[in-house]
XYZ file of C-alpha atoms in Angstrom:
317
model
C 5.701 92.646 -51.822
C 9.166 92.070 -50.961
C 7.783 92.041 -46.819
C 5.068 89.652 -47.397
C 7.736 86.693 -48.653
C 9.868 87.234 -45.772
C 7.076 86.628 -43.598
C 5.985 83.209 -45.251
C 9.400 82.220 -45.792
C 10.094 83.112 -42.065
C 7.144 80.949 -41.020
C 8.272 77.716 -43.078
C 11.348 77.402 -41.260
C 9.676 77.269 -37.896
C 7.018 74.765 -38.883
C 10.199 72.659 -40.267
C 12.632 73.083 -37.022
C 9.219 72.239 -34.981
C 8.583 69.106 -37.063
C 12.447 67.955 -36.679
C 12.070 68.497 -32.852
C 9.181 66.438 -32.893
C 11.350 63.847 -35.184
C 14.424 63.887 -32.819
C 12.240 63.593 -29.255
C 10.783 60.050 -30.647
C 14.127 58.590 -31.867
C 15.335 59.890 -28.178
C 12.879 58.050 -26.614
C 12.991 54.497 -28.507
C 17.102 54.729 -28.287
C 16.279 55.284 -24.651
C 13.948 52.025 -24.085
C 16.416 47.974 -24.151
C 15.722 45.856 -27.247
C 13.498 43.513 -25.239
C 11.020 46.566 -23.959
C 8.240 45.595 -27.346
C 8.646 42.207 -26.460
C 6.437 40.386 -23.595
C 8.730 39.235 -20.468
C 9.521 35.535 -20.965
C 7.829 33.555 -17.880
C 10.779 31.821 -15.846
C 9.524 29.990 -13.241
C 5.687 29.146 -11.740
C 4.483 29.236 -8.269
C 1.900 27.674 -6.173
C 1.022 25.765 -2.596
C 2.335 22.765 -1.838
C 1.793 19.913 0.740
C 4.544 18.076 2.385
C 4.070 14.151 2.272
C 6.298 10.890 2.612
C 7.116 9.793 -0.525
C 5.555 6.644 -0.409
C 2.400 8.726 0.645
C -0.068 8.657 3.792
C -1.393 5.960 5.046
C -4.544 5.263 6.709
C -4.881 2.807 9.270
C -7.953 0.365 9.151
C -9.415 -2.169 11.345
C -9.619 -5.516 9.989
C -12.771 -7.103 12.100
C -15.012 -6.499 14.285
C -14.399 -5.540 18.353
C -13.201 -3.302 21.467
C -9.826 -1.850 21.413
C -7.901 -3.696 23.878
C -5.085 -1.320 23.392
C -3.775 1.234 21.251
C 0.169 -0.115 21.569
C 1.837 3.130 19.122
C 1.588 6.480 21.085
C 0.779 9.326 18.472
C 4.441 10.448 16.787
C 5.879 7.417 17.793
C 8.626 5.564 15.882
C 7.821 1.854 14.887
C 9.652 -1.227 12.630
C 8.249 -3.153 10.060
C 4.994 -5.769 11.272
C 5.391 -4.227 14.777
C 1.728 -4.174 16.887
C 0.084 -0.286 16.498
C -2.995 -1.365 18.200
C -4.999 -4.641 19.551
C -8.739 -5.905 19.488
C -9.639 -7.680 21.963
C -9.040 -11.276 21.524
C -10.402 -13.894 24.458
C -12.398 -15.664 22.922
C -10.732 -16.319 19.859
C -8.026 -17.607 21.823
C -9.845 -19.945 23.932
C -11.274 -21.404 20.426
C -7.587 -21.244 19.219
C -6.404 -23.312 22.003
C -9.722 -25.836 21.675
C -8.252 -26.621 17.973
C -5.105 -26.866 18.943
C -5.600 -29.198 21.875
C -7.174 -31.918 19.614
C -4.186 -31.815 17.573
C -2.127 -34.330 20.224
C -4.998 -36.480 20.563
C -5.729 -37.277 16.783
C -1.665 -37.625 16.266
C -1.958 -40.256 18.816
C -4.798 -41.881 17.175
C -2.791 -42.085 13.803
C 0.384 -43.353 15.210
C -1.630 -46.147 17.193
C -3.175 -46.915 14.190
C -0.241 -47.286 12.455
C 0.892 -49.459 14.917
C -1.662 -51.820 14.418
C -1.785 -52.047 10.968
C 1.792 -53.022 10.604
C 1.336 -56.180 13.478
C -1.452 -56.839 11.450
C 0.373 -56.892 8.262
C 3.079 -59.112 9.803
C -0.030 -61.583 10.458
C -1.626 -61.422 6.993
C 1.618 -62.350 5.914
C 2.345 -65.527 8.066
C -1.260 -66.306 7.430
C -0.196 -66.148 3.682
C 2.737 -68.026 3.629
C 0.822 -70.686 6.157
C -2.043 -70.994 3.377
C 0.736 -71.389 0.777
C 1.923 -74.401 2.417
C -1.367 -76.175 3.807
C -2.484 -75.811 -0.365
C 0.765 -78.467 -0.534
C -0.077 -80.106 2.566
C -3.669 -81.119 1.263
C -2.867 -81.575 -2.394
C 0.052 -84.500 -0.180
C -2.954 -85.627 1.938
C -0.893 -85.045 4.771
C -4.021 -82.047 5.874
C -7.431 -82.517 5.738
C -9.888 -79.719 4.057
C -11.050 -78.317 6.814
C -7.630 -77.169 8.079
C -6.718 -75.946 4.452
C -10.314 -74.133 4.679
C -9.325 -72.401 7.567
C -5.919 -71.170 6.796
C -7.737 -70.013 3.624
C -10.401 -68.012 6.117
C -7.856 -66.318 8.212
C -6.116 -64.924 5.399
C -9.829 -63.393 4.562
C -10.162 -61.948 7.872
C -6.269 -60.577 8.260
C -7.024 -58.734 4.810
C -10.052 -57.065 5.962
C -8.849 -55.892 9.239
C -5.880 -54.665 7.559
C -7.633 -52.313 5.132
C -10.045 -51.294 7.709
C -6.786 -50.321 9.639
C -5.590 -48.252 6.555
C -8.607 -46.893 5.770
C -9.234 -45.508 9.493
C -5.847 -44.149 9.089
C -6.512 -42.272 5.980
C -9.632 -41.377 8.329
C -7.555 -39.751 10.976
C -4.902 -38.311 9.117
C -8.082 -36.204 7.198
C -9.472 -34.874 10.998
C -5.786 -33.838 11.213
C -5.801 -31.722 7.838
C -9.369 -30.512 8.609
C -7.641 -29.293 12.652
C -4.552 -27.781 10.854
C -7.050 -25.704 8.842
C -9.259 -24.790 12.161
C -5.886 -23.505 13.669
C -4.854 -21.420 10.328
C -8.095 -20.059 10.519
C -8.130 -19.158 13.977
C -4.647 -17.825 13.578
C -6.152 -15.838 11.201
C -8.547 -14.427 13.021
C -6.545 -13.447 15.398
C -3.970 -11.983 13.393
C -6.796 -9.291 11.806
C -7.317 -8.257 15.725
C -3.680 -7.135 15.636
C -2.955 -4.272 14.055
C 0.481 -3.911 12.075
C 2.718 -1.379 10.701
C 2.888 -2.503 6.956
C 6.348 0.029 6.371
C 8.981 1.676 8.959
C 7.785 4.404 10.032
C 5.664 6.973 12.525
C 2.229 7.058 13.571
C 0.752 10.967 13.466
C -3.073 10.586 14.641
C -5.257 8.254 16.032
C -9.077 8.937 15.655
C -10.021 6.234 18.200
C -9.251 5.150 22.088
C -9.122 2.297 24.201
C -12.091 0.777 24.730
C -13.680 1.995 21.398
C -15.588 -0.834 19.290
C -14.696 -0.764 15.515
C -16.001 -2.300 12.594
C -14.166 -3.680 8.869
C -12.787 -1.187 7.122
C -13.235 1.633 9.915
C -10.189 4.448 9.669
C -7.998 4.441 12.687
C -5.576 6.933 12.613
C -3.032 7.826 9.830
C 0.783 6.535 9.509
C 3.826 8.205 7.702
C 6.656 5.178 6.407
C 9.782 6.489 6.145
C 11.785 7.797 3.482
C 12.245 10.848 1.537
C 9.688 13.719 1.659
C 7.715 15.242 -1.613
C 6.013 18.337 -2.076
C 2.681 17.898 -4.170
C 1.506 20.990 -5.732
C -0.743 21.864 -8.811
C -0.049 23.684 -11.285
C -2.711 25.837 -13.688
C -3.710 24.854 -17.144
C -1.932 27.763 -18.215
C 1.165 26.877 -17.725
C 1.227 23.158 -16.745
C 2.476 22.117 -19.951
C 5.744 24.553 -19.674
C 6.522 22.011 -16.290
C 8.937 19.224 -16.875
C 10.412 16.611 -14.882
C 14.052 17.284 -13.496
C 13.377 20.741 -13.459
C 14.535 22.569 -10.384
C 12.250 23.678 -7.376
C 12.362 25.618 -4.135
C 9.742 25.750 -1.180
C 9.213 28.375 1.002
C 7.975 28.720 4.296
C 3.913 30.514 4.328
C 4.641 31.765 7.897
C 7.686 34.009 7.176
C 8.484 33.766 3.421
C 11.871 32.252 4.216
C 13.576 28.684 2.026
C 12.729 25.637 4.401
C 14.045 23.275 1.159
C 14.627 22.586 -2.142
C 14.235 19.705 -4.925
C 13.871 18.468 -8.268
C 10.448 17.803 -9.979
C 10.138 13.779 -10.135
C 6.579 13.198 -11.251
C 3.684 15.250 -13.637
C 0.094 14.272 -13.979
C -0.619 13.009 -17.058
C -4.191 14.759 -16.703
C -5.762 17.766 -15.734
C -8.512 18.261 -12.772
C -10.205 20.551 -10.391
C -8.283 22.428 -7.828
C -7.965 20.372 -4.628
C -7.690 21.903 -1.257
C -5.555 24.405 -2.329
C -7.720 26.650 -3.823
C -9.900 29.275 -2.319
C -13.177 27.784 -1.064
C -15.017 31.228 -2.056
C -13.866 30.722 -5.736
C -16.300 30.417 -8.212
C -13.733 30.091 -10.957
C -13.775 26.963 -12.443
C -10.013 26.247 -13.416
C -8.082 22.786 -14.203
C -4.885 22.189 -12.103
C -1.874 19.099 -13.105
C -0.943 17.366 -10.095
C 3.199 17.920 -9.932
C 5.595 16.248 -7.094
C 8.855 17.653 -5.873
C 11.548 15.224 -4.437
C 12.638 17.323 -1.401
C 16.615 17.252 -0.697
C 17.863 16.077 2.456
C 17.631 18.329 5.068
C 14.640 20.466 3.815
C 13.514 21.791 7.202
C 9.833 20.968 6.611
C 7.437 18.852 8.857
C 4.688 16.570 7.390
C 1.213 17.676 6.072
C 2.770 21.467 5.958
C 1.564 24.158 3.795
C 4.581 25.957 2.013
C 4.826 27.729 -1.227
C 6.270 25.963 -4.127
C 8.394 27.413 -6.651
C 9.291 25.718 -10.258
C 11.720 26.999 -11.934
C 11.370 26.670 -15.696
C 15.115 27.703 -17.249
């Protein structure tokens, strides 16, 4: 009897040292593991593709009116000013009807100041006529004249009257055919001007999609121009986490080619609405995901070229 206890005793404290073993391995192993291990990993910064672009954006060029290319006057990657000539339509005949307009400017000037001219000699005779009618109504009403005379002092003042507001009124005439060649030379200048094509910003031309000798139409692309300035990287970022993005926040861009920092910058502008992925995403994608448009001010010196590819990194903290 006394044999049978110590065995069941005996096996009691084995299934209790096994069960404190078992107790002390799983506080080992949760003292073992930081604080933060339960926890998710807090999300510090997002990442995605970015495009480099002036600030003040890309900018097509267009043709204003119909024509040939006389000459594209802006070599691809050249540097131009401010209302400086990137290319020409060919112009002939709208200056020779330029020059036609103004030619009859000299002419009608002419006409007007003759004109003028005249009216004013005959204004000094209306008013001798005047005074001369003036005094033969004294004359008669003294006898010393008879009616006849005071009759025709009375007629030539008529006569000096209507010439003179004939004169005026021809003036008036002329000076309107000047107004209506002033407009014909505006117009023409006009014209002209939408066959020369300007630079609306400082800046560079990248690409030209036409050549000399090419006819265009209204409206018809040209070529594309970058204005100077500072330099943005325009990303998207995914629904997911687009709302975590703020402005001011700070950014990096690296290169695709060799993973290396070309730049860095601050974010300066968020969407205020979500859409489909642009370019950016993966023209095999099915996936139907909403991006917000975010831009980067770049730094100076960001060693980045226009309408690059380079991966874009936000950080949120």
């Amino acid at each position: 009897m006394k044999t049978k206890m110590t065995i069941s005793f005996s096996g009691i404290l084995m299934m209790l040292a096994l069960i404190s073993c078992s107790s002390e391995d799983k506080k080992n192993d949760t003292v073992g593991k930081p604080a933060s291990a339960s926890k998710k990993a807090e999300m510090n910064m997002v990442v995605g593709i970015a495009r480099i672009e002036p600030e003040k954006g890309l900018l097509n060029i267009y043709a204003n009116a119909n024509g040939r290319i006389s000459k594209i006057v802006a070599a691809e990657n050249q540097s131009v000013s401010k209302g400086s000539d990137l290319a020409l339509l060919d112009n002939q005949t709208d200056n020779a009807l330029l020059a036609i307009e103004q030619s009859k400017a000299p002419a009608q000037n002419a006409a007007i100041l003759s004109a003028t001219q005249n009216a004013k000699a005959v204004l000094s005779d209306l008013q001798k006529a005047q005074k001369d009618e003036a005094l033969n109504e004294q004359l008669f009403k003294a006898r010393a004249i008879t009616e006849q005379a005071l009759n025709d002092s009375k007629s030539k003042v008529t006569r000096l009257q209507y010439d003179y507001q004939k004169l005026i009124a021809d003036i008036a005439q002329q000076k309107s055919k000047v107004q209506e060649i002033d407009a014909n030379i505006k117009y023409r200048k006009a014209i002209l001007s939408d066959r020369q094509i300007k630079s609306a910003y400082p800046g560079r031309v990248l690409q030209w999609d036409v050549h000399d000798g090419d006819y265009v139409t209204p409206g018809q692309k040209l070529g594309q121009y970058a204005p100077d300035g500072p330099l943005i990287a325009v990303t998207e970022v995914d629904e997911l986490f687009s709302d975590k993005v703020a402005k001011g926040m700070r950014a990096e861009i690296y290169s695709q080619m060799n993973g290396q920092k070309t730049g860095s910058g601050t974010v300066v502008f968020i969407a205020g609405f979500l859409k489909k992925k642009s370019l950016f995403s993966d023209e095999n994608t099915v996936e139907d995901r909403r991006v917000r448009e975010v831009k980067v001010l770049l730094n100076t010196g960001a060693k980045v070229n226009i309408n690059n590819k380079v991966d874009c990194k936000i950080y949120l903290k």
